mmCIF file of C-alpha atoms in Angstrom:
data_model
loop_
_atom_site.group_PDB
_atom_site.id
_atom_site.type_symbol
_atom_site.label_atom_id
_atom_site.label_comp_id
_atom_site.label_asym_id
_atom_site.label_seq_id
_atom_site.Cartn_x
_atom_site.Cartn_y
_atom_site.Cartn_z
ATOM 1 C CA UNK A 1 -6.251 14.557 42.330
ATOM 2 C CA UNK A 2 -3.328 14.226 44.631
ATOM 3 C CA UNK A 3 -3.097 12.826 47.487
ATOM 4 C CA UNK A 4 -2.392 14.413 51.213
ATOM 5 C CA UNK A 5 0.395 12.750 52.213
ATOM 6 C CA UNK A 6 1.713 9.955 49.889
ATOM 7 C CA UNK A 7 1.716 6.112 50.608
ATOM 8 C CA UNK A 8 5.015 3.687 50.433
ATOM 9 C CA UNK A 9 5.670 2.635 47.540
ATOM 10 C CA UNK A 10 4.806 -1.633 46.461
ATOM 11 C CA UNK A 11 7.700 -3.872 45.320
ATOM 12 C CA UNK A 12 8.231 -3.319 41.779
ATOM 13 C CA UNK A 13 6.583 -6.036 39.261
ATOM 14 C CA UNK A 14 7.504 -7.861 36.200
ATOM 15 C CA UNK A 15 4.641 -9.276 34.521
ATOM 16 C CA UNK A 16 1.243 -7.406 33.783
ATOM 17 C CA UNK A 17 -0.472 -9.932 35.211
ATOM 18 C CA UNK A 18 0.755 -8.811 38.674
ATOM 19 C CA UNK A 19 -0.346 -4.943 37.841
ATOM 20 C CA UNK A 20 -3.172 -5.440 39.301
ATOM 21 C CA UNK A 21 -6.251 -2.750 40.754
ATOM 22 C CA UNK A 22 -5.084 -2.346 43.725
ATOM 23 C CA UNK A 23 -1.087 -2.276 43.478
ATOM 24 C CA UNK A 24 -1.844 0.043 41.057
ATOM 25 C CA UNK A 25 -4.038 1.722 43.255
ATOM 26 C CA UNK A 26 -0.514 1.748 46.039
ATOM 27 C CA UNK A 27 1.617 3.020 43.835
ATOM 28 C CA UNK A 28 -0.188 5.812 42.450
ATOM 29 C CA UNK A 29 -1.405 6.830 45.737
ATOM 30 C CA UNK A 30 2.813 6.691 46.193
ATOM 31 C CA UNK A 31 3.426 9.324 43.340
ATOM 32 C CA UNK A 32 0.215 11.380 45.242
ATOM 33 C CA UNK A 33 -2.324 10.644 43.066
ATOM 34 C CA UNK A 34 -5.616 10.671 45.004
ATOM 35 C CA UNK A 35 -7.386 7.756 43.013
ATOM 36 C CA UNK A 36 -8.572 4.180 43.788
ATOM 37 C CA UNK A 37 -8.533 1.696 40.651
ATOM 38 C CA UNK A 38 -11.001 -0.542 40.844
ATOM 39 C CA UNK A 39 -10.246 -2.597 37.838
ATOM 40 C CA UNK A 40 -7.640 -2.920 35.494
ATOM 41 C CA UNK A 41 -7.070 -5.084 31.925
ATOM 42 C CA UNK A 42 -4.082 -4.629 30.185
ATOM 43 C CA UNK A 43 -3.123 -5.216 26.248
ATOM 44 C CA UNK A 44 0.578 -5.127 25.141
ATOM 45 C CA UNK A 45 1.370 -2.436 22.774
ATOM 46 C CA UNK A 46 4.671 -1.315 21.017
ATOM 47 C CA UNK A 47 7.701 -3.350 19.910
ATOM 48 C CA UNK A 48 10.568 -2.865 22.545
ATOM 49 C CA UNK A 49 13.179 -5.667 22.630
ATOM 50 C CA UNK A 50 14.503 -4.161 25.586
ATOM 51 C CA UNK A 51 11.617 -3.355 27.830
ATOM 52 C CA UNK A 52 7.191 -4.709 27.476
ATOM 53 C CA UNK A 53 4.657 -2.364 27.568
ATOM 54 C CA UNK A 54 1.083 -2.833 28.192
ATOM 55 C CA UNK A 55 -1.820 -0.047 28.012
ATOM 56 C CA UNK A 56 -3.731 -0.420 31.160
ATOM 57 C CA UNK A 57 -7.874 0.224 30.706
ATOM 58 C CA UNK A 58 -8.560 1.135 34.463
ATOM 59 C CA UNK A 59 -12.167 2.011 35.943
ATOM 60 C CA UNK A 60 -12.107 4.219 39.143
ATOM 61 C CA UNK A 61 -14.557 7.318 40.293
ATOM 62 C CA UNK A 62 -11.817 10.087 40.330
ATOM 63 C CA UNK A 63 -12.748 12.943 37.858
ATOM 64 C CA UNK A 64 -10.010 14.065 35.925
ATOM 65 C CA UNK A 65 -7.643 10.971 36.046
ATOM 66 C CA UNK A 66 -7.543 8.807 32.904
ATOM 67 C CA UNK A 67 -9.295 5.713 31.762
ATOM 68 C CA UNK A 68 -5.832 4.451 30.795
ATOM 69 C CA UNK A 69 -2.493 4.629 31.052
ATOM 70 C CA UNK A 70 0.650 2.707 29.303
ATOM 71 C CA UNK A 71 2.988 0.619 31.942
ATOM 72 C CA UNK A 72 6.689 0.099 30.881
ATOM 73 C CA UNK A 73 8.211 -3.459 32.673
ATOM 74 C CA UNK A 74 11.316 -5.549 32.305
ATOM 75 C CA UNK A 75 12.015 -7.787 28.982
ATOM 76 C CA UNK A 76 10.807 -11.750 29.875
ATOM 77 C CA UNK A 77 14.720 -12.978 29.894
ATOM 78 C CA UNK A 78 16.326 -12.345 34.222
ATOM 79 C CA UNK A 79 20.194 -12.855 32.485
ATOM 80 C CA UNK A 80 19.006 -9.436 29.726
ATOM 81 C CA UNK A 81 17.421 -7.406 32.637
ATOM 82 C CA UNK A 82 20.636 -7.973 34.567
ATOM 83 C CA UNK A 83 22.301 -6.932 31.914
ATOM 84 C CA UNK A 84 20.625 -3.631 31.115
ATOM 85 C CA UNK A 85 19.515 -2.572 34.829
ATOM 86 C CA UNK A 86 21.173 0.679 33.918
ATOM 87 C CA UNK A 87 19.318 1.559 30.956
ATOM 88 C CA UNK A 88 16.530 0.959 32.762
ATOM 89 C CA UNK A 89 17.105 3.368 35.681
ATOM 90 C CA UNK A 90 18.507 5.998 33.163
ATOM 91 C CA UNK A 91 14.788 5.813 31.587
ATOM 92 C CA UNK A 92 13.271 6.504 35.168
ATOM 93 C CA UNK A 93 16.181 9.340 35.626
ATOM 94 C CA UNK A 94 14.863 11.174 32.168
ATOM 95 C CA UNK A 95 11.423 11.042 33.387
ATOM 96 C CA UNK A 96 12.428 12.027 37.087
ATOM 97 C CA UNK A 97 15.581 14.745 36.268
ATOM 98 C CA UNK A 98 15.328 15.760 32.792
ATOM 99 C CA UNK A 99 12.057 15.621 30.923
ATOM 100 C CA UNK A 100 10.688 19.316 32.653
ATOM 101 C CA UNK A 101 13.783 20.922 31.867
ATOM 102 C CA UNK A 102 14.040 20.170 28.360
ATOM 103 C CA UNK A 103 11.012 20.923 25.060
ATOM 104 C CA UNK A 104 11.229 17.218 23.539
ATOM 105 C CA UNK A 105 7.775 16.130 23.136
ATOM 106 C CA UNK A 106 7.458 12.858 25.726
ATOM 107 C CA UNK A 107 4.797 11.143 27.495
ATOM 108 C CA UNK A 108 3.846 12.423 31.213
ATOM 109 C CA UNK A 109 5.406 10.091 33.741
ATOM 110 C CA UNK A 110 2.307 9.319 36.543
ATOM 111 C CA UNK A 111 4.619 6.828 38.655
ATOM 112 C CA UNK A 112 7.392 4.468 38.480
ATOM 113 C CA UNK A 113 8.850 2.125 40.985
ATOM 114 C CA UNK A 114 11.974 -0.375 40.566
ATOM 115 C CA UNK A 115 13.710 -2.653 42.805
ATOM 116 C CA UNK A 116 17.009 -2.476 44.044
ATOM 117 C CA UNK A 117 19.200 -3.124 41.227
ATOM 118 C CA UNK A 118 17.160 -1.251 38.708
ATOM 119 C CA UNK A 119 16.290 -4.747 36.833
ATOM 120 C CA UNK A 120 12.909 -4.703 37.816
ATOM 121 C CA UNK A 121 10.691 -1.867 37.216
ATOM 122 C CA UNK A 122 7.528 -0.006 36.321
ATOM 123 C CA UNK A 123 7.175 3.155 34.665
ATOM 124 C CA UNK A 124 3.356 4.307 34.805
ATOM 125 C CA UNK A 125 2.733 6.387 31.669
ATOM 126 C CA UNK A 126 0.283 8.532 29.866
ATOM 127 C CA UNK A 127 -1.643 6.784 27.293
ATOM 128 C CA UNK A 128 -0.861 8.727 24.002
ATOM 129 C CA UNK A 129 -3.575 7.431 21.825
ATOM 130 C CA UNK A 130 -4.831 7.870 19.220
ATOM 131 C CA UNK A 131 -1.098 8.556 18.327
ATOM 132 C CA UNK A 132 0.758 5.805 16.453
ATOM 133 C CA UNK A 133 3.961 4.325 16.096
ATOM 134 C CA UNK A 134 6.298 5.129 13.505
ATOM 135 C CA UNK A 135 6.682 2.196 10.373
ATOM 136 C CA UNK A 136 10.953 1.367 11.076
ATOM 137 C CA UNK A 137 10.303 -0.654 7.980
ATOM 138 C CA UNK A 138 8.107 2.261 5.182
ATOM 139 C CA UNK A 139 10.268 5.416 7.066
ATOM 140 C CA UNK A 140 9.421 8.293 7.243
ATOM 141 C CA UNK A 141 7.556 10.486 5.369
ATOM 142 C CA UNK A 142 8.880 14.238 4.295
ATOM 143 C CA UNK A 143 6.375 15.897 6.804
ATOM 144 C CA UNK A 144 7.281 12.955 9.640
ATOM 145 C CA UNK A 145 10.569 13.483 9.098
ATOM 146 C CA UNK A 146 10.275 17.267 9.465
ATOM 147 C CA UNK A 147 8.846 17.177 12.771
ATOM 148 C CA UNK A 148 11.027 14.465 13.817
ATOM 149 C CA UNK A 149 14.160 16.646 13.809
ATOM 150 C CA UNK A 150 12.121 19.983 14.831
ATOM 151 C CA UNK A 151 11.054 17.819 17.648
ATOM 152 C CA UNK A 152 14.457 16.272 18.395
ATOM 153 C CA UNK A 153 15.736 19.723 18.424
ATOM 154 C CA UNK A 154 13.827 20.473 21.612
ATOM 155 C CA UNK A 155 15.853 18.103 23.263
ATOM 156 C CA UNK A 156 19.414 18.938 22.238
ATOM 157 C CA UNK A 157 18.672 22.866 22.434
ATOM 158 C CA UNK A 158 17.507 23.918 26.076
ATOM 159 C CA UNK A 159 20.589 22.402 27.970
ATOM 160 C CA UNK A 160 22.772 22.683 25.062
ATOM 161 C CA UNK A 161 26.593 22.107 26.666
ATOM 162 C CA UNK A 162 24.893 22.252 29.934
ATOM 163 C CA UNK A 163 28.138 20.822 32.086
ATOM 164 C CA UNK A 164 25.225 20.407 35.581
ATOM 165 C CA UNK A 165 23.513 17.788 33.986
ATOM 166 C CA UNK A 166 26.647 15.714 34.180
ATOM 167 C CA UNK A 167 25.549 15.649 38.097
ATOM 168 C CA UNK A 168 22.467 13.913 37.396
ATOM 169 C CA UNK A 169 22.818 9.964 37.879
ATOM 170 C CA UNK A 170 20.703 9.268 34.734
ATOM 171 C CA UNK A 171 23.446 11.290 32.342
ATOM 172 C CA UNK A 172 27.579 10.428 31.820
ATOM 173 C CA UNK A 173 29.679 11.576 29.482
ATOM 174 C CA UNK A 174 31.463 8.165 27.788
ATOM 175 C CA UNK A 175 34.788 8.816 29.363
ATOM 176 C CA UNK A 176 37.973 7.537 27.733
ATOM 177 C CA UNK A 177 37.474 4.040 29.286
ATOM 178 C CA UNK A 178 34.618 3.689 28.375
ATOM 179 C CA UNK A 179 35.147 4.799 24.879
ATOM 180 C CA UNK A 180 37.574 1.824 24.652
ATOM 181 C CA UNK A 181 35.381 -0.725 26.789
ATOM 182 C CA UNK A 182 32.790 -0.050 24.305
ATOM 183 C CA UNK A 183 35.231 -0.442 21.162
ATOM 184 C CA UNK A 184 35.917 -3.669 22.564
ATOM 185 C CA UNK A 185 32.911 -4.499 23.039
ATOM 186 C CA UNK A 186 31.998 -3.408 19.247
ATOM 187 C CA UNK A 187 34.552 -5.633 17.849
ATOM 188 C CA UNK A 188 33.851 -8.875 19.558
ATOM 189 C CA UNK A 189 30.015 -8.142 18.991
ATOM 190 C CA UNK A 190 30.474 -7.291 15.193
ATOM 191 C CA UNK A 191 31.820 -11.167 14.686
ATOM 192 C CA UNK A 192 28.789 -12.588 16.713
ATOM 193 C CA UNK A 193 26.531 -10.514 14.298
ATOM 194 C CA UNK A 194 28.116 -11.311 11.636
ATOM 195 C CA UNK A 195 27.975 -14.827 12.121
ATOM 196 C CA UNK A 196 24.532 -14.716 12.840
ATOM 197 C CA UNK A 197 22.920 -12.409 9.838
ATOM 198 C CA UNK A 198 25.541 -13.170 7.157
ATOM 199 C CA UNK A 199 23.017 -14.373 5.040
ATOM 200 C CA UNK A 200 21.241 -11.287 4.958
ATOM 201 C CA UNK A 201 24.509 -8.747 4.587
ATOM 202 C CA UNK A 202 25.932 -7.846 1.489
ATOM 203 C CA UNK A 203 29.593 -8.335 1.319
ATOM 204 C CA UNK A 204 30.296 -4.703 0.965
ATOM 205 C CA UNK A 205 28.288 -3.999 4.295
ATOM 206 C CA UNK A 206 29.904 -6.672 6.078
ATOM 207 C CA UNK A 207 33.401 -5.537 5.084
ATOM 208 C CA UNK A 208 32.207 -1.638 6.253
ATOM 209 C CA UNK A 209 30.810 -2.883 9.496
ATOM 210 C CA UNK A 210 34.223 -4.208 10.389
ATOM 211 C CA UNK A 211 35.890 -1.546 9.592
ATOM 212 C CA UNK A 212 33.871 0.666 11.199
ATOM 213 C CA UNK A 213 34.205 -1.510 14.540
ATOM 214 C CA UNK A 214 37.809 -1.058 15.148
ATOM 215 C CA UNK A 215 37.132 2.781 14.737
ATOM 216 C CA UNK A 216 34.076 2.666 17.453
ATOM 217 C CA UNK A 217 36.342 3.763 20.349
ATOM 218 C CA UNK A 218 37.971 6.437 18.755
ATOM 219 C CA UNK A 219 34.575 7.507 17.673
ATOM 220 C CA UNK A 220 33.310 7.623 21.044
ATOM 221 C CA UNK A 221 36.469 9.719 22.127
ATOM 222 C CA UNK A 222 35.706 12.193 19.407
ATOM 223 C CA UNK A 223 34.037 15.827 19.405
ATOM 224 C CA UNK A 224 33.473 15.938 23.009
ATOM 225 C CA UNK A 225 33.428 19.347 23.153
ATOM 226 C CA UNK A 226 29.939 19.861 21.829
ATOM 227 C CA UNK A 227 27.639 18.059 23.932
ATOM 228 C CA UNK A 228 23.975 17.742 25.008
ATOM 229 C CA UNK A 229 21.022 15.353 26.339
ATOM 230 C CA UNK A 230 20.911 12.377 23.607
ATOM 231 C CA UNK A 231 18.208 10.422 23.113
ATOM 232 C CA UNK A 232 20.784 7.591 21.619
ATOM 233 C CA UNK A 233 17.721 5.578 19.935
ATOM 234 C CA UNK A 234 16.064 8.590 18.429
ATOM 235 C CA UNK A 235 14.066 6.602 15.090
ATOM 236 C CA UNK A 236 10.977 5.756 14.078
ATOM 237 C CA UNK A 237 10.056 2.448 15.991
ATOM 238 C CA UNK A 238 9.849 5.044 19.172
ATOM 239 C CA UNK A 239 7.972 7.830 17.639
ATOM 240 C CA UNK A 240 3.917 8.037 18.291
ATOM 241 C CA UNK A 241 2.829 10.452 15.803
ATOM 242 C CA UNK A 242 -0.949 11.831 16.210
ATOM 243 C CA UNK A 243 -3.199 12.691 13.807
ATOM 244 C CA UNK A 244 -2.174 16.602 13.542
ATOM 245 C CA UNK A 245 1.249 15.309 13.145
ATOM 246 C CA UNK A 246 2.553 16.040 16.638
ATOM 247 C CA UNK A 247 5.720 13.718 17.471
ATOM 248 C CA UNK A 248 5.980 12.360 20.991
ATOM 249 C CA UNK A 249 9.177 10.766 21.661
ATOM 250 C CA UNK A 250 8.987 7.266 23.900
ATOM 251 C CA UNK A 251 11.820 4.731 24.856
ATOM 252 C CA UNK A 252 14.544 6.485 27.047
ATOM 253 C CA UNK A 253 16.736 3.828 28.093
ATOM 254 C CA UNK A 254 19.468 5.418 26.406
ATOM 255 C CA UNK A 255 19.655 8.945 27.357
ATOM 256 C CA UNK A 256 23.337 9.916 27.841
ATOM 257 C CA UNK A 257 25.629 12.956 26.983
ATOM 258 C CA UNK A 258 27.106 13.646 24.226
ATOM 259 C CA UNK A 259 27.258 14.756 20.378
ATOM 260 C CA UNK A 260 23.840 15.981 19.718
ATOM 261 C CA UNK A 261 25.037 14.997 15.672
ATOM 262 C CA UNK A 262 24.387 11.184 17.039
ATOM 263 C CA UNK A 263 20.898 11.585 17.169
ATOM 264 C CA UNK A 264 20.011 13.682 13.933
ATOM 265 C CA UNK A 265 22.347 10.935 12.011
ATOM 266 C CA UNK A 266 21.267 8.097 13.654
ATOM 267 C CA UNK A 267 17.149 9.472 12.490
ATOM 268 C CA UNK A 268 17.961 10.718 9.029
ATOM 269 C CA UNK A 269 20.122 6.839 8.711
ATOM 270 C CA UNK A 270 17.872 4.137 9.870
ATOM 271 C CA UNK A 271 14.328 6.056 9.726
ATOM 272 C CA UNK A 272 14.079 6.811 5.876
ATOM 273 C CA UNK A 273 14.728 4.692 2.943
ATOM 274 C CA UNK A 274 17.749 5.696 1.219
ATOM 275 C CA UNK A 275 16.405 7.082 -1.886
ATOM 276 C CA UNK A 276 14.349 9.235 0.838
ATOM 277 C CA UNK A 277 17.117 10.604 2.868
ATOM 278 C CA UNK A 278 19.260 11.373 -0.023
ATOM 279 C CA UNK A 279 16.544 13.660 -1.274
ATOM 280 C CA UNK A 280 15.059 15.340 2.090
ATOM 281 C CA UNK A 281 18.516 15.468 4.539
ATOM 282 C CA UNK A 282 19.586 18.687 3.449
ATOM 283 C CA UNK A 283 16.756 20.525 3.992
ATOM 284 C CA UNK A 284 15.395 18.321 7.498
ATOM 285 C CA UNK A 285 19.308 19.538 8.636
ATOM 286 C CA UNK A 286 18.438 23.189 7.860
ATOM 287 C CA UNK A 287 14.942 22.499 9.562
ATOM 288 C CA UNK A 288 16.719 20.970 12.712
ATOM 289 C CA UNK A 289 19.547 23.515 13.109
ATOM 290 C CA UNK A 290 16.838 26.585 12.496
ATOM 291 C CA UNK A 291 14.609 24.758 15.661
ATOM 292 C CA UNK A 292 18.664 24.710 17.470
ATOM 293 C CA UNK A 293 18.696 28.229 16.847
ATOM 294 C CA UNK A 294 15.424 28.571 17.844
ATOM 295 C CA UNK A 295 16.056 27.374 21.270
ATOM 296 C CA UNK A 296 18.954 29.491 22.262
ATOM 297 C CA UNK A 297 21.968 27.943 20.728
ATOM 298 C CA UNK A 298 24.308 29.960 19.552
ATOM 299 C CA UNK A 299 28.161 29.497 17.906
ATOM 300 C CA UNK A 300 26.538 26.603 16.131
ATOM 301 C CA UNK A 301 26.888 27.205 12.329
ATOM 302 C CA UNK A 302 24.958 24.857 9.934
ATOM 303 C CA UNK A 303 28.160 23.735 8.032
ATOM 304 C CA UNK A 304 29.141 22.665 11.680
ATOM 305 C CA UNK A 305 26.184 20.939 11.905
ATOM 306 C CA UNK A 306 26.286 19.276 8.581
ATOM 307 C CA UNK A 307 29.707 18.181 9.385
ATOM 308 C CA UNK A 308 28.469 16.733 13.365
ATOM 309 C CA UNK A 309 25.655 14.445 10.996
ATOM 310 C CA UNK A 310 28.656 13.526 9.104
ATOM 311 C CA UNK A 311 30.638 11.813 11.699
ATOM 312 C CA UNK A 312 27.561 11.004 13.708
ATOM 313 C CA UNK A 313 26.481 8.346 11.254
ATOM 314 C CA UNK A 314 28.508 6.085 12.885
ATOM 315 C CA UNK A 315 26.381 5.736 16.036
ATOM 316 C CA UNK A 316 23.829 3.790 14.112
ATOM 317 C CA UNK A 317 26.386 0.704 13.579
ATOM 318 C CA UNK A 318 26.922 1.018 17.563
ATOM 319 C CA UNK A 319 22.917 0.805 18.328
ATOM 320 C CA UNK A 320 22.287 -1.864 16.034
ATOM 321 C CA UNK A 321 25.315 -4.467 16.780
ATOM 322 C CA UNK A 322 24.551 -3.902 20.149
ATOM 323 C CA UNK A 323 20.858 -4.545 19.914
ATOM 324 C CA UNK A 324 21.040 -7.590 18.255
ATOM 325 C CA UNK A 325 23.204 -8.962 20.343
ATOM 326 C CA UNK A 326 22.144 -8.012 23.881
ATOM 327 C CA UNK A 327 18.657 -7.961 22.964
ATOM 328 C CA UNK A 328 15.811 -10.401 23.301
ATOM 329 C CA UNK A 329 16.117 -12.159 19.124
ATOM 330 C CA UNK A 330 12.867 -11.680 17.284
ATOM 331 C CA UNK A 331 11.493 -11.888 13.914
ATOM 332 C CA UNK A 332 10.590 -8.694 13.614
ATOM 333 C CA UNK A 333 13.348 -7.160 15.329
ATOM 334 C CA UNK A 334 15.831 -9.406 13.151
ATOM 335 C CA UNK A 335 14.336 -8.085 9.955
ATOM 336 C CA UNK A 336 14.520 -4.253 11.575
ATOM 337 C CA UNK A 337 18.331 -4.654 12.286
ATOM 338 C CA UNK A 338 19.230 -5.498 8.794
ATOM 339 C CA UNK A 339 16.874 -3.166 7.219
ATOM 340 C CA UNK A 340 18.607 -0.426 9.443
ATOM 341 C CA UNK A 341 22.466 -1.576 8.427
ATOM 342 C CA UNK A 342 21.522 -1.414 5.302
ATOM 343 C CA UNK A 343 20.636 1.850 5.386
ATOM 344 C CA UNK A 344 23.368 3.150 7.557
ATOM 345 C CA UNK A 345 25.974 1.670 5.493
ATOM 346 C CA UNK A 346 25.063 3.422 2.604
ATOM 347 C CA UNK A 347 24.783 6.648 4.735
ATOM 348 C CA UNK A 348 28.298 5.899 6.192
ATOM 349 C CA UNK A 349 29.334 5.647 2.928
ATOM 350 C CA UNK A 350 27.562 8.675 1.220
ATOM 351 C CA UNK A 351 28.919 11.068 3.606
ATOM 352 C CA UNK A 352 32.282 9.389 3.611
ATOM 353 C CA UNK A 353 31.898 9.072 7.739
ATOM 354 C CA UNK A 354 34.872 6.422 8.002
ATOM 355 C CA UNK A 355 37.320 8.956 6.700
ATOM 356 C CA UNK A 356 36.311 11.985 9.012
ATOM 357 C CA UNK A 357 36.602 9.555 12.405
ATOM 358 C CA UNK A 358 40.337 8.548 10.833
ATOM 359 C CA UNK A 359 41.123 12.370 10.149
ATOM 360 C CA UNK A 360 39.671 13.491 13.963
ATOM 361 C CA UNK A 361 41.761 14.879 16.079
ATOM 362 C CA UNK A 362 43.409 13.372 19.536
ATOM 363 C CA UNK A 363 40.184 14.914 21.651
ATOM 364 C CA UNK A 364 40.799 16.490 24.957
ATOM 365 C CA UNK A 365 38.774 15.419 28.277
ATOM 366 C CA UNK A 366 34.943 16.533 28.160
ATOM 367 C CA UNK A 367 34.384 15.728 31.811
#
C-alpha cells in the first residue's frame, strides 16, 4: 500500500469542495500511500467550532485501503484561522510526534498538509464509524464515563513528567508569561462573555466566573511540578464511542504540557450532569489513578490525585470563556457553553477549587 518513493505534497485546502479525487490522490501518494482515488463525496460530520470535518466516501482499486476516511480543515472565518494557526499545527504535531508514543485511544493519521502559517490545513483521518459522538448536552453515562478516564489515563501515564517532550514543537509548558498573558486575557474575555450570555447565567455563576478570572494566571503558574501530555479539551463533544464501548479520543488542537488534574477535572466537570458526577467522581478517580498506576506511574498517591482534580476544575472556566469568544458563535455551541459553566461552577464550588488556587504556593520554574 505504500508507495516507492513519495510525491510532493499539494497546497493545503480549505473547503471540501476543493478535496477533490485527485488532490487527494497527491497527497496521499505524499504520505506513501500507493493508491489512486478515483472519486470522492464528502458529508460534514462532528461539531467543531474551531476546525470542519467532512467524511470522505472514496472509490479506488487498492486492496486494503479504506472506502473512507474523515478530513479535518480550517473553520469558514480567515480573521479565526489566523487566530488559532497554532492550535492547528499543535493538532498535526500530536498526530506527527506524540500519538505512537503514548496509549490514548485516537484515530490513525493517513496524511496532513498545511500551508505556511499553519492557518490552512488538512488532516486526512481514519474513518471511525460506526463509533459515535459523545451527547455534551445528556453526559455521560457511568460505563462512558469509566472508560473515558481509563482511556484518558493512557495519555497522561506513558510520558508521565517526561521533560523531552518539551523539545517537541507541538508541546510548551505555559511559562510565567504566559501564565499572566493568559490571565489577562481571561479577565478582559470574562466581561465580553458576560455581556453576551448574561441572560442565561445565574447571578451566583456570574459572580464565581469573575472571581475565578483574576485567579486564572496564578492558576496557570501553579503545580508545575507534575506534568504530562494534556489533551486540554478532553469531554464528551470529542469522544466517538463504538458499540463495545471503546473510547477514541478526536480534536487535538490543544495538546500542551502540563497538570494531568486539568484533564480528569475538566471531563468529570462539563461531561456529566451534576447530580451524575457527584455520585460517580469518586470512584471514576480511583478508576483513572488505578489505569495511572497501571501505566508506570509511580509517587502518585490517590489523595494527590484527588487533590490535582481539585484545583484542576478551574481549567474548565479557561476552555469555555475562551471558546466562546474566539470561536465561530453558534446555536448549538452557545447552548453547550452555558450548559458546561453551569456545571463547572457548581464543581468549582463543590470542591471548594477557588480556595486551594488562593492557598497555592509561589511555584518554582517547570521549564
Amino acid at each position: 500500500m505504500h508507495a516507492r518513493a513519495s510525491t510532493p505534497a499539494p497546497p493545503a485546502v480549505d473547503r471540501p469542495e476543493l478535496v477533490t479525487a485527485p488532490w487527494l490522490t497527491a497527497l496521499l501518494r505524499s504520505a506513501g500511500h500507493d493508491v489512486a482515488i478515483t472519486s470522492v463525496s464528502s458529508v460534514a460530520v462532528g461539531t467543531g467550532q474551531m476546525g470542519s470535518s467532512y467524511r470522505l466516501h472514496l472509490e479506488h482499486g487498492t486492496t486494503g485501503f479504506p472506502a473512507s476516511l474523515v478530513a479535518k480543515l480550517p473553520c469558514d472565518d480567515p480573521d479565526t484561522r489566523a487566530t488559532i494557526a497554532s492550535s492547528y499545527r499543535a493538532e498535526i504535531g500530536f498526530y506527527a510526534d506524540v500519538a505512537a508514543t503514548v496509549q490514548v485511544r485516537a484515530p490513525r493519521c493517513y496524511a496532513s498538509v498545511t500551508n505556511d502559517d499553519g492557518s490552512v490545513f488538512v488532516l486526512l483521518m481514519e474513518d471511525m464509524a460506526p463509533a459515535e459522538q459523545g451527547d455534551q448536552f445528556t453526559g455521560a453515562s457511568p460505563s462512558e464515563a469509566r472508560s473515558s478516564v481509563v482511556n484518558l489515563a493512557g495519555l497522561h501515564g506513558p510520558r508521565w513528567g517526561d521533560r523531552s517532550l518539551a523539545e517537541l514543537p507541538c508541546l510548551s509548558f505555559t511559562d510565567p508569561e504566559m501564565a499572566d498573558f493568559l490571565g489577562d486575557l481571561m479577565v478582559s474575555s470574562t466581561t465580553t462573555f458576560l455581556d453576551r450570555f448574561s441572560a442565561g447565567i445565574a447571578d451566583a455563576d456570574a459572580v464565581l466566573l469573575v472571581e475565578a478570572a483574576g485567579l486564572m494566571g496564578s492558576f496557570l503558574r501553579g503545580r508545575s511540578e507534575r506534568f504530562a501530555p494534556i489533551h486540554g479539551d478532553y469531554r464528551m463533544d470529542n469522544l466517538l464511542f463504538a458499540p463495545d464501548g471503546t473510547v477514541t479520543t478526536v480534536d487535538w488542537q490543544t495538546i500542551a504540557l502540563g497538570l494531568p488534574g486539568r484533564d480528569l477535572a475538566y471531563f468529570c466537570g462539563t461531561s456529566l450532569t451534576i447530580d451524575d458526577r457527584r455520585s460517580l467522581e469518586h470512584d471514576l478517580l480511583g478508576a483513572y489513578h488505578s489505569a495511572l498506576v497501571a501505566h508506570g506511574v509511580a509517587g502518585h498517591s490517590r489523595e494527590e490525585c484527588f487533590d490535582d482534580d481539585r484545583y484542576g476544575m478551574l481549567h474548565a472556566l479557561l476552555i469555555i470563556v475562551l471558546g466562546a469568544t474566539y470561536g465561530s458563535p453558534t446555536d448549538r455551541g452557545d447552548r453547550m457553553f452555558l450548559t458546561m459553566l453551569e456545571r463547572s461552577c457548581a464543581a468549582i464550588r463543590d470542591h471548594a477549587t477557588l480556595d486551594l488556587v488562593r492557598a497555592e504556593p509561589s511555584p518554582s520554574p517547570a521549564g
